[in-house]
Amino acid sequence: MEFENRSLSLQKNEETVNSSDTSEEKKEEREHWSGQLNFFLSSVGYAVGIGNICRFPYLCYKNGGGAFLIPYLIFMVIGAVPIYYLEYGISQFSSSSILTVWKICPLLKGVGYGALIVSGIFCVYINIFLTWILYFLYQSMTPILPWSHCKNEWNTKFCHNNSVDNGSNLILLQNTSDVNGSKYNSHLFPLNEVKMTASEEFWKYNVLQITVGIEDIGGIRLELLVCLAIAWFIIFLCLCKGIKSSGKIVYVTVTFPYIVLVIFLVRAVSLPGAAEGIKFFLIPKWHKMLSTKVWGEAATQIFFSSGAGWGALLTFASFNKFHHKLQRDAIMVPIINSGTSIFAGFVTFSILGFMAHEKGMSVDDVVTQGPGLAFVAYPEAVSKLPISPLWAVLFFLMLMTIAIDTQFGTFETITSAIIDEYPHILRKRKYLVTVCFCCIGFILDLPFITEGGIYVLQIVDWYCGLFTPMIVATLECLVVGWIYGTDRFYKDIQMMIGYQPCWWWKVCWKCVTPCFLMMMLMFNMLQLKPVSFDKYQYPSWAIGFGWIIGMMSVAPIPLYIIKTLWCANGTILQKFTNSLKPKMDWGPL
């Protein structure tokens, strides 16, 4: 009751002086979005990633076509939307990012550190996608696309522009594993066994110049080094002033991909074979609904695609004004994210249908995902269109804006968390903090742009977000649902938006959503296999390195619990009970 009265007085009297010096500084200086649309577009831009275009269509096709949409949309309703509402709510109420928001339950502040670490790792390697995209964009600005023919210096005698011998599919980048919707080539097939398309050879022998395994890391690719420097410079320019700069840029970076997707769809559906491709995407295979794997993959896809549990949603909402109508955004952003995935599926399979028609093959034989789609199949398809360089530039500009939007949320999560922990020192030095983290990110990215860098990238991608985002989201639900209490949280939301949510959200936060998350966590554990690149098997030391990366973001949770209980006063029971209570400076500023 004391806490509720304190919060109410803070709401009614904006001139009240907080007892905490840190809270007073945050009140005076913490940024806010210049408009509600800035927050909404930033959230959409972060949620809609390359996986919406390069992974979801393949999963939908593989897991029952239109039938896959049923579990996918169910899990959106009971999983993604409630987590969005919860993360938006606690962060907007307290104006806190991923570390300071855990004043709600100090015992579990290690959850915030776990989310910070996993976001930091993701922030580093996701910029490699932007690096590849910039390289392809540069190579697209020629009268003849370099991956459209076999007359380049990197091409082998096995290069060809037509169908693969004996009806083989795009073997190079198909049927590999991922985290966050990214697939990678894993093996150098003996060239006397398979011929490769010009786009495949461009990807392998020009872009990556890939080695035979992680044991042979090779040298740094100088062209990619330049693109990497440009990528980090772009991120710096966009974020050096925080949300004041990124909030304006998202008007372009978020809307542009939809314009390009519409243009591609209009062009793609008019191509021969497009209708056949769309049939492969949509025709339901109802028997697949009986497979637990289909339901598990639907749950995993909606969770990782939404971006919940990574910290960006908390960070974005912390910049909202106190009375922002968050419920509307919490519902609309996941819906737009899922709708984008479905819409992109029509574009993708229209193009794959066209490719199959051009090669005289079945759509089955050209279906691929991840970089196999973004950097092999799509470039090959646009190379067959009239004025192909124009279509290539449009496509890679679209991917570039999508990658930048994802990096906005991830990078801001890291900088805001650190600045909020040390506001007296860092809040007025946002520019310097951004410079430092961009330089650190550039240095840490260097192993990924070596000739064997993609092998390193696969390890990091495979293990980075293995469990942590799901654990973070589960503990958020348990804290709000059972420790802090949904009744208290309902009153907090009422203070912000003027009314209490309906009973549905309480049921989700206390029971339905935590069960969904734990089910998904168990599914991922059961499906877990050692990292691989198709037929290439990693040495044991590399797998061990991957597990270290995966556990780096989980370890802070138990370690911080031990540290909190060790440093607290009283009996064990008193220490435990007191550390579950919100801190005195938890609440609205």
XYZ file of C-alpha atoms in Angstrom:
589
model
C 0.000 0.000 0.000
C 2.877 2.319 0.807
C 4.308 1.703 -2.677
C 0.966 2.382 -4.397
C 0.444 5.653 -2.490
C 3.958 6.741 -3.344
C 3.435 6.007 -7.046
C 0.089 7.858 -7.045
C 1.599 10.936 -5.478
C 4.331 10.913 -8.093
C 1.723 10.846 -10.826
C -0.344 13.723 -9.420
C 2.516 16.014 -8.500
C 5.195 16.233 -11.168
C 7.236 18.594 -9.013
C 7.755 16.046 -6.243
C 11.436 15.466 -5.556
C 12.511 11.836 -5.656
C 14.473 10.464 -2.757
C 17.019 9.028 -5.166
C 19.574 11.320 -6.831
C 19.757 8.939 -9.772
C 15.998 9.074 -10.274
C 16.105 12.886 -10.170
C 18.750 12.987 -12.881
C 16.829 10.496 -15.013
C 13.695 12.608 -14.587
C 15.463 15.736 -15.810
C 17.588 14.331 -18.594
C 16.343 10.982 -19.919
C 15.214 11.177 -23.526
C 11.673 10.738 -24.789
C 10.413 9.953 -28.264
C 9.523 13.137 -30.123
C 6.297 11.480 -31.260
C 4.285 8.293 -30.719
C 4.873 7.190 -34.304
C 8.641 7.148 -33.729
C 8.258 4.490 -31.047
C 5.822 2.466 -33.133
C 7.996 2.493 -36.264
C 11.139 1.669 -34.273
C 9.381 -1.340 -32.747
C 8.148 -2.523 -36.147
C 11.586 -2.013 -37.683
C 13.254 -4.044 -34.947
C 10.716 -6.883 -35.104
C 10.697 -7.188 -38.902
C 14.089 -8.657 -39.731
C 15.777 -10.526 -42.545
C 14.311 -13.750 -41.136
C 10.814 -12.567 -42.104
C 11.892 -12.711 -45.740
C 14.520 -15.443 -45.711
C 13.257 -17.931 -43.116
C 9.498 -17.764 -42.497
C 8.419 -18.586 -46.097
C 10.625 -21.692 -46.079
C 9.314 -22.819 -42.670
C 5.739 -22.309 -43.806
C 6.345 -24.377 -46.936
C 8.238 -27.125 -45.076
C 5.716 -27.441 -42.244
C 2.415 -27.731 -44.016
C 1.954 -24.609 -46.110
C -1.197 -22.775 -45.106
C -1.720 -25.209 -42.225
C 1.451 -23.859 -40.571
C -0.237 -20.477 -40.195
C -2.667 -21.898 -37.624
C -0.119 -22.724 -34.877
C 1.928 -19.696 -35.901
C -0.953 -17.271 -35.332
C -2.087 -19.076 -32.163
C 1.357 -18.641 -30.650
C 1.389 -15.015 -31.717
C -1.772 -14.435 -29.658
C -0.746 -16.355 -26.527
C 2.998 -15.722 -26.735
C 4.254 -12.667 -28.608
C 1.452 -10.205 -27.843
C 1.347 -10.781 -24.035
C 5.149 -10.513 -23.799
C 5.079 -7.273 -25.787
C 2.436 -5.842 -23.455
C 4.355 -6.928 -20.358
C 7.737 -5.581 -21.516
C 6.238 -2.327 -22.744
C 4.307 -1.947 -19.485
C 7.051 -2.425 -16.897
C 9.550 -0.347 -18.865
C 7.238 2.560 -19.674
C 6.000 2.659 -16.065
C 9.519 2.942 -14.661
C 11.326 4.619 -17.601
C 13.971 1.926 -17.173
C 16.054 -0.112 -19.601
C 17.069 -3.761 -19.257
C 19.220 -3.409 -16.120
C 17.450 -0.760 -14.055
C 14.025 -2.244 -14.805
C 14.949 -5.118 -12.484
C 14.489 -2.852 -9.500
C 11.082 -4.503 -9.666
C 12.766 -7.663 -8.312
C 16.411 -7.042 -7.307
C 17.138 -10.743 -6.822
C 16.807 -11.299 -10.564
C 18.821 -8.381 -11.892
C 21.125 -11.004 -13.376
C 18.369 -11.603 -15.932
C 19.025 -8.081 -17.187
C 22.747 -8.764 -17.429
C 22.008 -11.960 -19.356
C 19.856 -10.036 -21.836
C 22.579 -7.397 -22.119
C 25.246 -9.992 -22.943
C 23.151 -11.828 -25.531
C 22.209 -8.499 -27.159
C 25.875 -7.498 -27.199
C 26.905 -10.695 -28.979
C 24.013 -10.384 -31.425
C 24.853 -6.721 -32.079
C 28.380 -7.681 -33.099
C 27.676 -10.491 -35.537
C 24.443 -9.125 -37.029
C 26.506 -6.338 -38.579
C 28.188 -8.957 -40.756
C 24.867 -9.292 -42.590
C 24.956 -5.554 -43.245
C 28.559 -5.957 -44.439
C 27.576 -8.633 -46.972
C 24.600 -6.567 -48.101
C 26.768 -3.498 -48.718
C 29.189 -5.617 -50.741
C 26.373 -7.011 -52.898
C 24.924 -3.513 -53.278
C 28.248 -2.245 -54.595
C 28.576 -5.208 -56.977
C 25.029 -4.547 -58.249
C 25.968 -1.144 -59.647
C 27.247 -2.525 -62.935
C 25.609 -2.939 -66.363
C 25.964 -6.728 -66.067
C 25.587 -8.392 -62.676
C 28.752 -10.380 -61.847
C 26.757 -13.385 -60.611
C 24.733 -13.638 -63.827
C 27.434 -15.393 -65.872
C 30.429 -17.722 -65.585
C 33.089 -15.550 -67.226
C 34.602 -14.083 -64.073
C 38.080 -14.841 -62.761
C 36.676 -16.668 -59.715
C 34.451 -18.998 -61.730
C 35.446 -22.628 -62.177
C 34.854 -24.930 -65.117
C 31.934 -26.393 -63.170
C 30.011 -23.104 -63.203
C 26.766 -23.001 -65.197
C 23.700 -20.817 -65.633
C 21.043 -23.471 -66.089
C 19.696 -26.398 -64.055
C 21.862 -28.533 -61.827
C 22.843 -31.928 -63.106
C 20.533 -34.840 -62.257
C 17.904 -32.561 -60.792
C 19.932 -31.695 -57.711
C 18.821 -28.659 -55.731
C 20.734 -25.707 -54.366
C 22.935 -27.952 -52.302
C 25.377 -25.270 -51.226
C 23.253 -23.463 -48.666
C 20.339 -25.761 -47.938
C 19.304 -27.767 -44.912
C 21.584 -26.191 -42.311
C 20.742 -24.992 -38.818
C 20.197 -21.540 -37.347
C 19.327 -19.194 -34.532
C 17.346 -16.035 -35.342
C 16.496 -17.287 -38.793
C 19.926 -17.414 -40.404
C 21.285 -20.291 -42.494
C 24.777 -20.781 -43.775
C 26.810 -22.867 -46.180
C 28.757 -25.508 -44.395
C 30.736 -27.634 -46.771
C 32.947 -27.505 -49.826
C 31.537 -30.286 -51.973
C 33.951 -32.043 -54.329
C 33.535 -30.157 -57.569
C 33.398 -33.325 -59.616
C 30.184 -34.292 -57.801
C 28.076 -31.192 -58.406
C 27.980 -28.191 -60.686
C 27.161 -24.820 -59.189
C 25.242 -21.850 -60.492
C 27.027 -18.580 -61.146
C 25.340 -17.003 -58.116
C 26.555 -19.827 -55.861
C 30.122 -19.466 -57.092
C 29.952 -15.701 -56.612
C 28.832 -16.227 -53.002
C 31.454 -18.869 -52.222
C 34.469 -17.842 -54.234
C 34.086 -14.070 -54.467
C 32.218 -12.866 -51.364
C 33.351 -15.426 -48.797
C 36.388 -17.005 -50.469
C 35.536 -19.794 -48.062
C 38.117 -22.227 -46.700
C 37.637 -25.932 -45.981
C 36.906 -25.527 -42.271
C 37.322 -23.535 -39.084
C 40.829 -24.963 -38.660
C 41.871 -22.900 -41.694
C 40.638 -19.423 -40.776
C 42.523 -17.699 -43.608
C 43.189 -13.987 -43.966
C 40.921 -10.972 -43.675
C 38.910 -10.159 -46.802
C 39.960 -6.579 -47.607
C 36.789 -5.782 -49.563
C 34.655 -6.951 -46.645
C 36.855 -4.976 -44.244
C 35.949 -1.782 -46.103
C 32.259 -2.714 -46.102
C 32.424 -3.533 -42.386
C 33.905 -0.112 -41.625
C 31.144 1.533 -43.665
C 28.505 -0.552 -41.871
C 29.656 0.552 -38.424
C 29.986 4.158 -39.613
C 26.362 4.054 -40.786
C 25.261 2.747 -37.383
C 27.259 5.481 -35.662
C 25.723 8.253 -37.779
C 22.227 6.927 -37.140
C 22.620 6.487 -33.377
C 25.170 9.085 -32.239
C 22.331 11.249 -30.924
C 20.297 8.329 -29.612
C 16.592 8.200 -30.366
C 16.640 11.819 -31.507
C 18.423 10.692 -34.672
C 17.172 7.112 -35.066
C 13.577 8.182 -34.397
C 13.628 10.268 -37.569
C 15.518 7.789 -39.731
C 12.974 5.002 -39.128
C 10.418 6.902 -41.189
C 12.535 5.926 -44.204
C 14.113 2.640 -43.115
C 10.834 1.072 -41.965
C 8.584 2.165 -44.827
C 11.066 1.559 -47.669
C 11.088 -2.282 -47.385
C 7.297 -2.379 -47.735
C 7.447 -0.231 -50.860
C 10.056 -2.552 -52.373
C 8.113 -5.686 -51.384
C 4.998 -4.330 -53.103
C 7.019 -3.508 -56.236
C 8.574 -6.979 -56.215
C 5.191 -8.653 -55.714
C 3.602 -6.763 -58.612
C 6.518 -7.742 -60.832
C 6.876 -11.292 -59.521
C 3.253 -12.409 -59.913
C 3.421 -11.509 -63.598
C 6.375 -13.841 -64.173
C 5.892 -17.325 -65.639
C 5.812 -19.968 -62.908
C 4.832 -17.542 -60.121
C 1.428 -19.158 -59.578
C 3.036 -22.563 -59.119
C 5.392 -21.118 -56.531
C 2.543 -19.543 -54.553
C 0.727 -22.888 -54.550
C 3.740 -24.525 -52.907
C 3.669 -21.791 -50.269
C -0.035 -21.846 -49.447
C -1.548 -25.275 -50.168
C -2.234 -26.722 -46.688
C -0.954 -30.144 -45.720
C -3.278 -30.833 -42.798
C -1.552 -34.032 -41.694
C 1.460 -31.916 -40.678
C -0.656 -30.434 -37.897
C -0.271 -33.706 -35.994
C 3.497 -33.258 -35.778
C 4.860 -31.765 -32.558
C 7.863 -30.526 -34.527
C 5.612 -28.292 -36.630
C 4.100 -26.730 -33.507
C 7.539 -26.368 -31.960
C 8.972 -24.632 -35.011
C 5.940 -22.332 -35.180
C 6.461 -21.350 -31.538
C 10.185 -20.819 -32.010
C 9.707 -18.759 -35.165
C 7.118 -16.395 -33.676
C 9.206 -15.901 -30.547
C 12.531 -15.157 -32.211
C 10.911 -13.160 -34.995
C 9.117 -10.905 -32.496
C 12.339 -9.945 -30.712
C 10.884 -10.580 -27.250
C 13.329 -11.312 -24.443
C 16.297 -9.591 -26.101
C 15.869 -6.241 -24.337
C 15.056 -3.924 -27.253
C 11.331 -3.772 -26.465
C 12.100 -2.745 -22.888
C 14.559 -0.145 -24.142
C 12.193 1.390 -26.683
C 9.315 1.602 -24.187
C 11.542 3.250 -21.582
C 11.638 6.355 -23.805
C 7.833 6.616 -23.956
C 5.976 9.355 -22.162
C 4.227 8.069 -19.052
C 0.687 8.198 -20.470
C 1.474 6.631 -23.856
C -1.276 4.196 -24.974
C 0.930 1.131 -24.941
C -1.767 -1.557 -25.313
C -2.472 -0.554 -28.898
C 1.193 -0.854 -29.888
C 1.645 -4.139 -27.994
C -1.085 -5.666 -30.150
C -0.326 -4.013 -33.479
C 3.445 -4.576 -33.699
C 3.298 -8.424 -33.474
C 0.399 -8.450 -35.942
C 2.350 -6.330 -38.436
C 5.416 -8.504 -37.894
C 3.470 -11.692 -38.670
C 1.633 -10.061 -41.562
C 4.950 -8.999 -43.074
C 6.218 -12.578 -42.900
C 3.147 -13.868 -44.728
C 3.290 -11.093 -47.322
C 7.002 -11.742 -47.906
C 6.123 -15.402 -48.457
C 4.063 -14.483 -51.519
C 6.963 -12.482 -52.938
C 9.549 -15.160 -52.170
C 7.632 -18.080 -53.630
C 6.557 -16.108 -56.684
C 10.251 -15.607 -57.411
C 11.149 -19.216 -56.570
C 8.354 -20.366 -58.885
C 9.842 -18.213 -61.633
C 13.302 -19.693 -60.995
C 11.899 -23.225 -61.173
C 10.180 -22.388 -64.462
C 13.372 -20.911 -65.927
C 15.414 -23.968 -64.947
C 12.789 -26.538 -65.888
C 12.773 -27.852 -62.321
C 10.263 -28.336 -59.520
C 9.825 -25.601 -56.917
C 10.988 -28.223 -54.400
C 14.398 -28.191 -56.039
C 15.026 -24.459 -55.680
C 13.607 -23.860 -52.205
C 16.217 -22.580 -49.783
C 16.476 -20.133 -46.878
C 18.729 -17.766 -44.943
C 21.789 -16.524 -46.874
C 21.026 -19.286 -49.371
C 17.934 -17.281 -50.271
C 19.166 -13.731 -49.645
C 22.604 -14.101 -51.240
C 22.134 -16.902 -53.789
C 18.535 -17.525 -54.854
C 17.267 -13.932 -54.892
C 20.333 -12.545 -56.725
C 20.050 -15.351 -59.271
C 16.367 -14.566 -59.780
C 16.855 -10.821 -60.263
C 19.692 -11.502 -62.698
C 17.124 -13.059 -65.035
C 14.831 -9.999 -64.989
C 14.976 -7.159 -67.517
C 17.090 -4.255 -66.201
C 18.454 -6.676 -63.615
C 20.896 -4.216 -61.933
C 17.956 -1.994 -60.971
C 16.126 -4.879 -59.311
C 19.310 -5.972 -57.554
C 19.920 -2.480 -56.163
C 16.315 -2.257 -54.935
C 16.541 -5.674 -53.281
C 19.790 -5.012 -51.443
C 18.690 -1.516 -50.423
C 15.657 -3.185 -48.876
C 17.831 -5.687 -46.999
C 20.122 -2.864 -45.899
C 17.298 -0.866 -44.319
C 15.954 -3.993 -42.607
C 19.387 -4.793 -41.165
C 19.848 -1.196 -39.981
C 16.484 -1.230 -38.197
C 17.416 -4.423 -36.369
C 20.731 -2.904 -35.350
C 19.002 0.257 -34.063
C 17.181 -1.686 -31.361
C 20.076 -3.968 -30.495
C 22.694 -1.216 -30.242
C 20.415 1.145 -28.307
C 19.684 -1.663 -25.843
C 23.376 -1.895 -24.960
C 24.153 1.815 -24.734
C 20.983 2.683 -22.791
C 21.604 -0.102 -20.277
C 25.139 1.089 -19.549
C 24.172 4.777 -19.445
C 21.228 4.115 -17.095
C 23.550 2.277 -14.707
C 25.960 5.237 -14.555
C 23.824 8.275 -15.455
C 25.953 10.866 -13.612
C 28.987 9.934 -15.698
C 27.617 8.818 -19.065
C 24.254 10.445 -19.777
C 25.829 13.629 -21.114
C 28.415 11.608 -23.034
C 26.105 9.630 -25.321
C 28.201 10.575 -28.357
C 31.390 9.203 -26.784
C 29.655 6.010 -25.619
C 28.413 5.398 -29.172
C 31.903 5.913 -30.620
C 33.434 3.474 -28.128
C 30.901 0.712 -28.742
C 31.134 1.085 -32.529
C 34.925 0.737 -32.346
C 34.639 -2.308 -30.074
C 32.076 -3.860 -32.410
C 34.315 -3.277 -35.431
C 37.278 -4.998 -33.750
C 35.190 -7.961 -32.572
C 33.798 -8.395 -36.093
C 37.212 -8.938 -37.692
C 37.248 -12.764 -37.252
C 33.928 -12.961 -39.125
C 35.318 -11.375 -42.290
C 38.215 -13.775 -42.676
C 38.082 -16.451 -45.369
C 36.912 -18.956 -42.772
C 34.846 -16.385 -40.906
C 31.508 -17.877 -41.804
C 32.410 -20.979 -39.783
C 32.977 -18.767 -36.738
C 29.760 -16.896 -37.443
C 27.794 -20.129 -37.562
C 29.051 -21.130 -34.106
C 28.137 -17.780 -32.578
C 24.743 -17.691 -34.307
C 23.970 -21.281 -33.302
C 24.692 -20.878 -29.583
C 24.253 -17.148 -28.876
C 20.503 -17.038 -28.285
C 20.118 -20.713 -27.515
C 18.213 -20.361 -24.237
C 18.657 -16.865 -22.805
C 15.826 -14.917 -24.531
C 13.324 -17.634 -23.590
C 14.585 -17.724 -19.998
C 14.409 -13.919 -19.798
C 10.829 -13.803 -21.080
C 9.755 -16.658 -18.778
C 11.190 -14.967 -15.689
C 9.576 -11.667 -16.679
C 6.194 -13.393 -16.705
C 6.835 -15.150 -13.391
C 7.972 -11.933 -11.696
C 5.021 -9.849 -12.874
C 2.506 -12.677 -12.554
C 3.465 -14.124 -9.185
C 6.022 -11.971 -7.318
C 5.187 -8.349 -8.119
C 1.588 -9.366 -8.744
C -0.750 -8.808 -11.662
C -3.188 -6.825 -9.505
C -0.466 -4.300 -8.692
C 0.665 -4.269 -12.321
C -2.918 -3.644 -13.458
C -3.007 -0.560 -11.223
C 0.293 0.602 -12.694
C -1.129 0.282 -16.203
C -4.276 2.118 -15.115
C -2.083 5.016 -13.952
C -0.560 5.156 -17.434
C -3.498 4.618 -19.799
C -6.500 5.446 -17.618
C -8.082 2.006 -17.362
C -7.213 -1.520 -16.303
C -6.641 -4.238 -18.926
C -9.161 -7.042 -19.296
C -8.831 -10.389 -17.523
C -7.202 -12.033 -20.567
C -3.807 -10.457 -19.953
C -3.725 -11.604 -16.345
C -4.396 -15.195 -17.429
C -1.626 -14.995 -20.025
C 0.997 -13.478 -17.734
C 0.317 -15.879 -14.870
C -0.269 -19.158 -16.726
C -0.630 -19.355 -20.509
C 2.455 -17.452 -21.683
C 4.905 -18.979 -19.144
C 3.677 -22.448 -20.143
C 4.143 -21.550 -23.810
C 7.698 -20.353 -23.128
C 8.665 -23.394 -21.055
C 7.238 -25.711 -23.708
C 9.316 -23.938 -26.343
C 12.417 -24.117 -24.158
C 11.965 -27.878 -23.733
C 11.396 -28.292 -27.475
C 14.632 -26.462 -28.286
C 16.541 -28.563 -25.760
C 15.219 -31.796 -27.262
C 15.967 -30.630 -30.809
C 19.442 -29.363 -29.960
C 22.292 -30.826 -31.981
C 25.986 -29.926 -32.160
C 26.753 -27.089 -34.533
C 27.463 -28.140 -38.101
C 27.768 -26.807 -41.626
C 25.827 -29.430 -43.546
C 28.374 -32.268 -43.928
C 31.187 -30.384 -42.234
C 31.600 -31.507 -38.626
C 33.158 -29.096 -36.169
C 36.036 -30.237 -33.944
C 35.204 -30.701 -30.262
C 37.086 -27.556 -29.203
C 34.912 -25.448 -31.510
C 31.726 -26.974 -30.079
C 33.048 -26.269 -26.575
C 33.692 -22.668 -27.590
C 30.093 -22.443 -28.777
C 28.770 -23.670 -25.436
C 30.877 -21.071 -23.637
C 29.236 -18.383 -25.774
C 25.791 -19.817 -25.044
C 26.355 -20.017 -21.285
C 27.915 -16.538 -21.021
C 24.452 -14.983 -21.068
C 22.858 -17.568 -18.751
C 25.537 -17.526 -16.028
C 24.758 -14.000 -14.704
C 21.320 -15.126 -13.511
C 22.428 -17.607 -10.787
C 25.614 -15.636 -10.061
C 23.689 -12.455 -9.300
C 21.246 -14.360 -7.091
C 24.185 -15.691 -5.052
C 25.784 -12.244 -4.890
C 22.546 -10.561 -3.772
C 21.836 -13.079 -1.021
C 25.462 -13.026 0.143
C 25.561 -9.241 0.521
C 22.107 -8.798 2.103
C 21.477 -8.544 5.846
C 19.336 -10.866 7.959
C 18.562 -14.551 7.910
C 18.481 -16.528 4.687
C 14.685 -16.285 4.576
C 14.768 -12.533 5.244
C 17.425 -12.007 2.585
C 15.416 -13.964 0.054
C 12.094 -12.291 0.880
C 13.480 -8.747 0.904
C 15.309 -9.231 -2.396
C 12.018 -10.094 -4.090
C 10.455 -6.752 -3.118
C 10.725 -3.733 -5.448
C 13.317 -1.129 -4.510
C 12.128 2.168 -3.057
C 13.049 4.052 -6.232
C 11.117 1.638 -8.463
C 8.252 3.383 -10.203
C 7.441 6.366 -12.406
C 9.870 9.272 -12.567
